Amino acid sequence: MTDRARDTSAQAFQHRSVLLDSAVEFLVTEPGGCYVDATFGRGGHSRLILGQLDQTGQLLGIDKDPEAIEVAQALAAGDSRFCWYHGSFAELDLALERQAWPQVAGVLMDLGVSSPQLDDASRGFSFLRDGPLDMRMNPGQEPSAAQWLATADERDIADVIWRYGEERFSRRIARLVVARRQEQPMETTRQLAELVAEAVPKKEKHKHPATRTFQAIRIFINRELEDLEAGLEAAVKSLAPGGRLVVISFHSLEDRLVKRFMRDLARGPKLPKGIPVTAEQEESGFRLIGKASKANEQEIMENVRARSAVMRVLERKAN
């Protein structure tokens, strides 16, 4: 185990995952089943899941981030019930195929960027810490945020900031990015944050003006919404009867996608307009478990990111 892995492993115990207890409580219904932590991070959810499994239960951890995989490897070395896959949860079907798991009892997705990633200035996710303008969850993939901003068309930059950040001043920001890069390449998070602050004429109270722009570029660079759509489809296909999909999202774009996906599955096949409903109509094979859940006051005090967390649960009906 490398020194960096030891450091990140220690951080994992200090950092408490959002909605940790309730997510695992909803997820684990069969102590001897096979489960997937599709966003391993630093292993907070995985450790609690393993604590709920018996000796026949198994858990697969998936993550894009090589630093997360270092922590996963250390966990696997100490617990034979745990295994890992380096990649996106969009590749869930491939990961399960490698384990020879035709079905699983549950899949957990804790979306977005993790606190350790935000806290590490060298990863370039945070506008609060100066570092390289990177934003890649997997640094082995290209482009980085800096590479993309150096070459992208002004209209494309504006579209990304609007679509994924819902930033109403996206065109002003894109225009200034293109103008400034003619003078000097944008290489640090501070440079981008200061540029956005300059471009945004109206500031939101208690919100940094670069918040939406950083979110948008990060989502785009990491293909987060495309991966989420593919991951949700793969997850429900993998669920055994009675199996559950638990998803924790942190912003409205993610949550709207998850909410719509789960709602449509729970409603069942949609008939064309004008077709009468009959007794023979196919029923949905899924059901929603409870209402959307949010973090309590104690969790928000421990981790400010929990303020925006929303958890939704879908279950494949038992035969």
Coordinates of C-alpha atoms in Angstrom, one line a residue:
M1 CA 0.0 0.0 0.0
T2 CA 1.5 3.4 -1.0
D3 CA 1.9 6.4 1.3
R4 CA -0.8 8.2 -0.7
A5 CA -3.1 5.2 -0.3
R6 CA -2.5 5.2 3.4
D7 CA -3.3 8.9 3.5
T8 CA -6.5 8.6 1.5
S9 CA -7.5 5.6 3.5
A10 CA -7.2 7.6 6.7
Q11 CA -9.2 10.4 5.2
A12 CA -11.9 7.9 4.3
F13 CA -12.5 7.3 8.0
Q14 CA -12.6 11.0 8.8
H15 CA -15.0 11.8 6.0
R16 CA -18.6 10.7 6.6
S17 CA -20.6 9.9 3.5
V18 CA -23.8 11.8 3.0
L19 CA -27.0 9.9 4.0
L20 CA -24.8 7.0 5.0
D21 CA -27.0 5.1 7.5
S22 CA -30.3 5.5 5.7
A23 CA -28.8 4.6 2.2
V24 CA -27.4 1.4 3.5
E25 CA -30.5 0.6 5.5
F26 CA -32.6 0.9 2.3
L27 CA -30.1 -1.0 0.2
V28 CA -29.3 -4.1 2.2
T29 CA -32.3 -6.4 2.4
E30 CA -30.4 -9.7 2.0
P31 CA -27.3 -10.2 4.1
G32 CA -26.0 -13.0 1.9
G33 CA -26.6 -11.2 -1.4
C34 CA -24.3 -9.5 -4.0
Y35 CA -24.3 -5.7 -3.9
V36 CA -22.6 -2.9 -5.9
D37 CA -21.3 0.4 -4.5
A38 CA -21.2 2.0 -7.9
T39 CA -19.4 5.2 -6.6
F40 CA -16.9 3.8 -4.1
G41 CA -15.2 7.1 -3.4
R42 CA -13.2 6.6 -0.2
G43 CA -15.3 3.6 0.9
G44 CA -17.7 5.1 3.5
H45 CA -20.8 3.4 2.1
S46 CA -18.9 0.2 1.3
R47 CA -17.6 -0.3 4.8
L48 CA -21.0 0.0 6.3
I49 CA -22.5 -2.3 3.6
L50 CA -19.9 -4.9 4.5
G51 CA -20.9 -4.5 8.1
Q52 CA -24.4 -5.5 7.2
L53 CA -23.5 -8.6 5.1
D54 CA -22.8 -12.1 6.4
Q55 CA -19.9 -14.2 5.4
T56 CA -21.6 -15.3 2.1
G57 CA -22.5 -11.7 1.0
Q58 CA -20.3 -10.0 -1.6
L59 CA -19.7 -6.3 -2.6
L60 CA -18.3 -4.8 -5.7
G61 CA -16.9 -1.3 -5.6
I62 CA -16.7 0.8 -8.8
D63 CA -14.9 4.1 -9.3
K64 CA -13.3 6.2 -12.1
D65 CA -10.8 7.8 -9.7
P66 CA -7.4 6.0 -9.4
E67 CA -7.0 7.4 -5.9
A68 CA -10.3 5.8 -4.9
I69 CA -9.2 2.5 -6.4
E70 CA -6.1 2.6 -4.2
V71 CA -8.4 2.7 -1.2
A72 CA -10.5 -0.1 -2.7
Q73 CA -7.5 -2.3 -3.3
A74 CA -6.5 -1.9 0.4
L75 CA -10.1 -2.8 1.5
A76 CA -10.1 -5.9 -0.8
A77 CA -6.8 -7.1 0.7
G78 CA -8.4 -7.1 4.1
D79 CA -11.9 -8.5 3.3
S80 CA -12.3 -11.3 0.7
R81 CA -16.0 -10.4 0.4
F82 CA -15.0 -7.1 -1.4
C83 CA -13.8 -6.7 -5.0
W84 CA -13.3 -3.6 -7.2
Y85 CA -13.6 -2.3 -10.7
H86 CA -11.8 0.7 -12.1
G87 CA -14.1 2.5 -14.4
S88 CA -17.5 4.3 -14.7
F89 CA -20.7 2.8 -13.4
A90 CA -21.9 3.2 -17.0
E91 CA -19.8 0.0 -17.5
L92 CA -21.7 -1.8 -14.7
D93 CA -22.8 -4.7 -17.0
L94 CA -19.1 -5.3 -17.9
A95 CA -18.0 -5.1 -14.3
L96 CA -20.7 -7.7 -13.3
E97 CA -19.8 -9.9 -16.2
R98 CA -16.2 -10.0 -14.9
Q99 CA -17.5 -11.1 -11.5
A100 CA -19.9 -13.7 -13.1
W101 CA -22.8 -12.1 -11.2
P102 CA -25.9 -12.4 -13.4
Q103 CA -28.0 -10.5 -10.9
V104 CA -27.5 -8.4 -7.7
A105 CA -29.5 -7.6 -4.6
G106 CA -28.8 -3.9 -4.8
V107 CA -26.9 -1.0 -6.4
L108 CA -26.0 2.2 -4.7
M109 CA -25.0 5.4 -6.5
D110 CA -23.7 8.4 -4.6
L111 CA -23.4 10.9 -7.5
G112 CA -21.1 13.9 -8.3
V113 CA -17.7 14.9 -6.9
S114 CA -16.7 13.6 -3.5
S115 CA -15.4 15.8 -0.6
P116 CA -11.9 14.4 -0.8
Q117 CA -11.8 15.3 -4.5
L118 CA -13.0 18.8 -3.7
D119 CA -10.5 19.2 -0.8
D120 CA -7.5 18.2 -2.9
A121 CA -6.5 21.4 -4.8
S122 CA -4.4 19.4 -7.2
R123 CA -7.5 17.8 -8.7
G124 CA -8.8 21.2 -9.8
F125 CA -12.5 20.7 -8.8
S126 CA -12.8 23.6 -6.4
F127 CA -12.9 27.4 -7.0
L128 CA -12.1 27.8 -3.3
R129 CA -8.6 26.3 -3.6
D130 CA -6.1 27.3 -6.3
G131 CA -4.7 24.4 -8.3
P132 CA -4.4 23.1 -11.9
L133 CA -7.6 23.5 -13.9
D134 CA -8.2 19.8 -14.3
M135 CA -11.6 18.5 -13.0
R136 CA -11.1 15.0 -14.3
M137 CA -12.3 12.2 -12.1
N138 CA -10.0 9.9 -14.1
P139 CA -6.8 11.9 -14.8
G140 CA -5.9 9.4 -17.5
Q141 CA -8.7 10.5 -19.7
E142 CA -8.7 13.6 -21.9
P143 CA -9.4 16.5 -22.2
S144 CA -8.9 18.3 -18.9
A145 CA -10.9 21.4 -18.2
A146 CA -7.9 23.6 -19.2
Q147 CA -7.4 21.7 -22.5
W148 CA -11.1 22.0 -23.4
L149 CA -11.4 25.7 -22.5
A150 CA -8.2 26.4 -24.6
T151 CA -9.7 25.1 -27.8
A152 CA -13.5 25.0 -27.6
D153 CA -15.7 27.2 -29.7
E154 CA -17.3 30.2 -27.8
R155 CA -20.8 28.9 -28.5
D156 CA -19.9 25.4 -27.2
I157 CA -18.6 26.9 -24.0
A158 CA -21.7 28.9 -23.5
D159 CA -23.9 26.0 -24.3
V160 CA -22.1 23.8 -21.7
I161 CA -22.3 26.4 -19.0
W162 CA -26.0 27.0 -19.6
R163 CA -27.0 23.3 -20.1
Y164 CA -25.1 21.8 -17.1
G165 CA -24.9 24.9 -14.8
E166 CA -28.1 26.7 -15.7
E167 CA -26.0 29.9 -15.6
R168 CA -27.9 32.7 -17.1
F169 CA -24.7 34.7 -17.9
S170 CA -23.1 31.8 -19.8
R171 CA -22.6 33.8 -23.0
R172 CA -20.8 36.6 -21.1
I173 CA -18.5 34.1 -19.4
A174 CA -17.8 32.2 -22.7
R175 CA -17.0 35.5 -24.5
L176 CA -14.5 36.5 -21.8
V177 CA -12.9 33.0 -21.8
V178 CA -12.2 33.2 -25.5
A179 CA -10.9 36.8 -25.3
R180 CA -8.6 36.1 -22.4
R181 CA -7.1 32.9 -23.8
Q182 CA -5.8 34.9 -26.7
E183 CA -3.6 36.8 -24.1
Q184 CA -2.8 33.9 -21.8
P185 CA -3.7 30.2 -21.4
M186 CA -6.1 29.5 -18.5
E187 CA -4.3 27.0 -16.4
T188 CA -5.5 27.4 -12.8
T189 CA -8.8 27.2 -10.9
R190 CA -8.2 30.7 -9.5
Q191 CA -7.9 32.2 -13.0
L192 CA -11.2 30.7 -14.0
A193 CA -13.0 31.7 -10.8
E194 CA -11.8 35.3 -11.1
L195 CA -12.8 35.5 -14.7
V196 CA -16.3 34.2 -13.9
A197 CA -16.6 36.7 -11.0
E198 CA -15.7 39.5 -13.4
A199 CA -18.1 38.3 -16.1
V200 CA -21.1 37.9 -13.9
P201 CA -22.7 41.3 -13.2
K202 CA -25.2 40.2 -10.6
K203 CA -24.0 38.1 -7.6
E204 CA -26.2 35.7 -5.7
K205 CA -26.2 36.1 -1.9
H206 CA -24.2 33.4 -0.1
K207 CA -23.1 31.8 -3.4
H208 CA -19.8 32.2 -5.2
P209 CA -20.4 33.4 -8.8
A210 CA -18.2 30.6 -10.2
T211 CA -20.3 27.8 -8.6
R212 CA -22.5 27.1 -11.6
T213 CA -19.7 27.4 -14.1
F214 CA -17.4 25.0 -12.3
Q215 CA -20.3 22.5 -11.9
A216 CA -21.1 22.7 -15.6
I217 CA -17.6 22.2 -16.8
R218 CA -17.0 19.3 -14.4
I219 CA -20.2 17.5 -15.5
F220 CA -19.3 18.0 -19.1
I221 CA -15.6 16.9 -18.8
N222 CA -16.6 13.7 -16.9
R223 CA -19.7 12.9 -19.0
E224 CA -21.6 12.7 -15.8
L225 CA -25.2 12.8 -17.1
E226 CA -24.5 10.5 -20.0
D227 CA -22.9 8.0 -17.7
L228 CA -25.8 8.4 -15.2
E229 CA -28.3 7.5 -17.9
A230 CA -26.3 4.5 -19.0
G231 CA -25.6 3.5 -15.3
L232 CA -29.3 3.6 -14.3
E233 CA -30.3 1.4 -17.3
A234 CA -27.6 -1.1 -16.4
A235 CA -28.4 -1.1 -12.7
V236 CA -32.1 -1.9 -13.1
K237 CA -31.3 -4.7 -15.6
S238 CA -29.0 -6.2 -13.1
L239 CA -31.5 -6.2 -10.2
A240 CA -32.8 -9.6 -9.0
P241 CA -36.5 -9.7 -7.8
G242 CA -36.7 -7.7 -4.6
G243 CA -33.4 -5.9 -5.5
R244 CA -33.1 -2.2 -4.9
L245 CA -31.5 0.8 -6.6
V246 CA -30.5 3.6 -4.2
V247 CA -29.4 6.9 -5.7
I248 CA -28.2 10.0 -3.9
S249 CA -27.9 13.2 -6.1
F250 CA -26.6 16.6 -5.2
H251 CA -28.0 19.0 -7.9
S252 CA -31.3 19.4 -9.8
L253 CA -30.0 18.1 -13.1
E254 CA -29.1 14.8 -11.6
D255 CA -32.2 14.5 -9.4
R256 CA -34.6 15.4 -12.3
L257 CA -33.0 12.6 -14.4
V258 CA -33.2 10.1 -11.5
K259 CA -36.7 11.1 -10.5
R260 CA -38.0 10.8 -14.1
F261 CA -36.3 7.4 -14.7
M262 CA -37.6 5.8 -11.5
R263 CA -41.1 7.3 -11.9
D264 CA -41.5 6.0 -15.5
L265 CA -40.4 2.5 -14.5
A266 CA -42.8 2.4 -11.5
R267 CA -45.7 3.6 -13.7
G268 CA -45.1 0.8 -16.2
P269 CA -45.5 0.9 -20.0
K270 CA -47.0 4.1 -21.4
L271 CA -49.9 3.5 -23.7
P272 CA -50.5 5.7 -26.8
K273 CA -53.3 8.3 -26.4
G274 CA -56.7 6.9 -27.2
I275 CA -55.9 3.3 -26.3
P276 CA -58.3 2.1 -23.6
V277 CA -56.8 0.6 -20.5
T278 CA -57.8 -3.1 -20.0
A279 CA -57.3 -5.7 -17.3
E280 CA -54.7 -7.4 -19.4
Q281 CA -52.5 -4.3 -19.5
E282 CA -48.9 -5.1 -18.5
E283 CA -48.1 -3.9 -14.9
S284 CA -44.9 -2.3 -13.9
G285 CA -42.2 -4.6 -12.5
F286 CA -40.9 -1.9 -10.3
R287 CA -42.1 0.2 -7.4
L288 CA -40.8 3.3 -5.6
I289 CA -39.8 2.8 -1.9
G290 CA -41.0 5.8 0.2
K291 CA -40.6 9.4 -0.8
A292 CA -37.4 11.3 -1.6
S293 CA -35.2 11.6 1.5
K294 CA -33.0 14.5 2.6
A295 CA -30.2 14.8 5.1
N296 CA -31.1 15.7 8.7
E297 CA -29.8 18.7 10.6
Q298 CA -27.0 16.7 12.2
E299 CA -25.7 15.4 8.9
I300 CA -25.7 18.9 7.4
M301 CA -23.7 20.2 10.4
E302 CA -21.2 17.4 9.8
N303 CA -21.0 17.9 6.0
V304 CA -22.3 21.1 4.4
R305 CA -22.6 19.2 1.0
A306 CA -25.5 17.3 2.6
R307 CA -27.8 20.3 2.3
S308 CA -28.5 19.6 -1.3
A309 CA -28.6 15.8 -1.1
V310 CA -31.7 13.9 -2.3
M311 CA -32.0 10.1 -2.0
R312 CA -34.5 8.0 -4.1
V313 CA -35.1 4.3 -4.0
L314 CA -36.5 1.9 -6.6
E315 CA -37.2 -1.8 -6.1
R316 CA -37.8 -4.6 -8.6
K317 CA -40.9 -6.3 -7.5
A318 CA -40.5 -9.9 -6.3
N319 CA -42.0 -12.6 -8.5

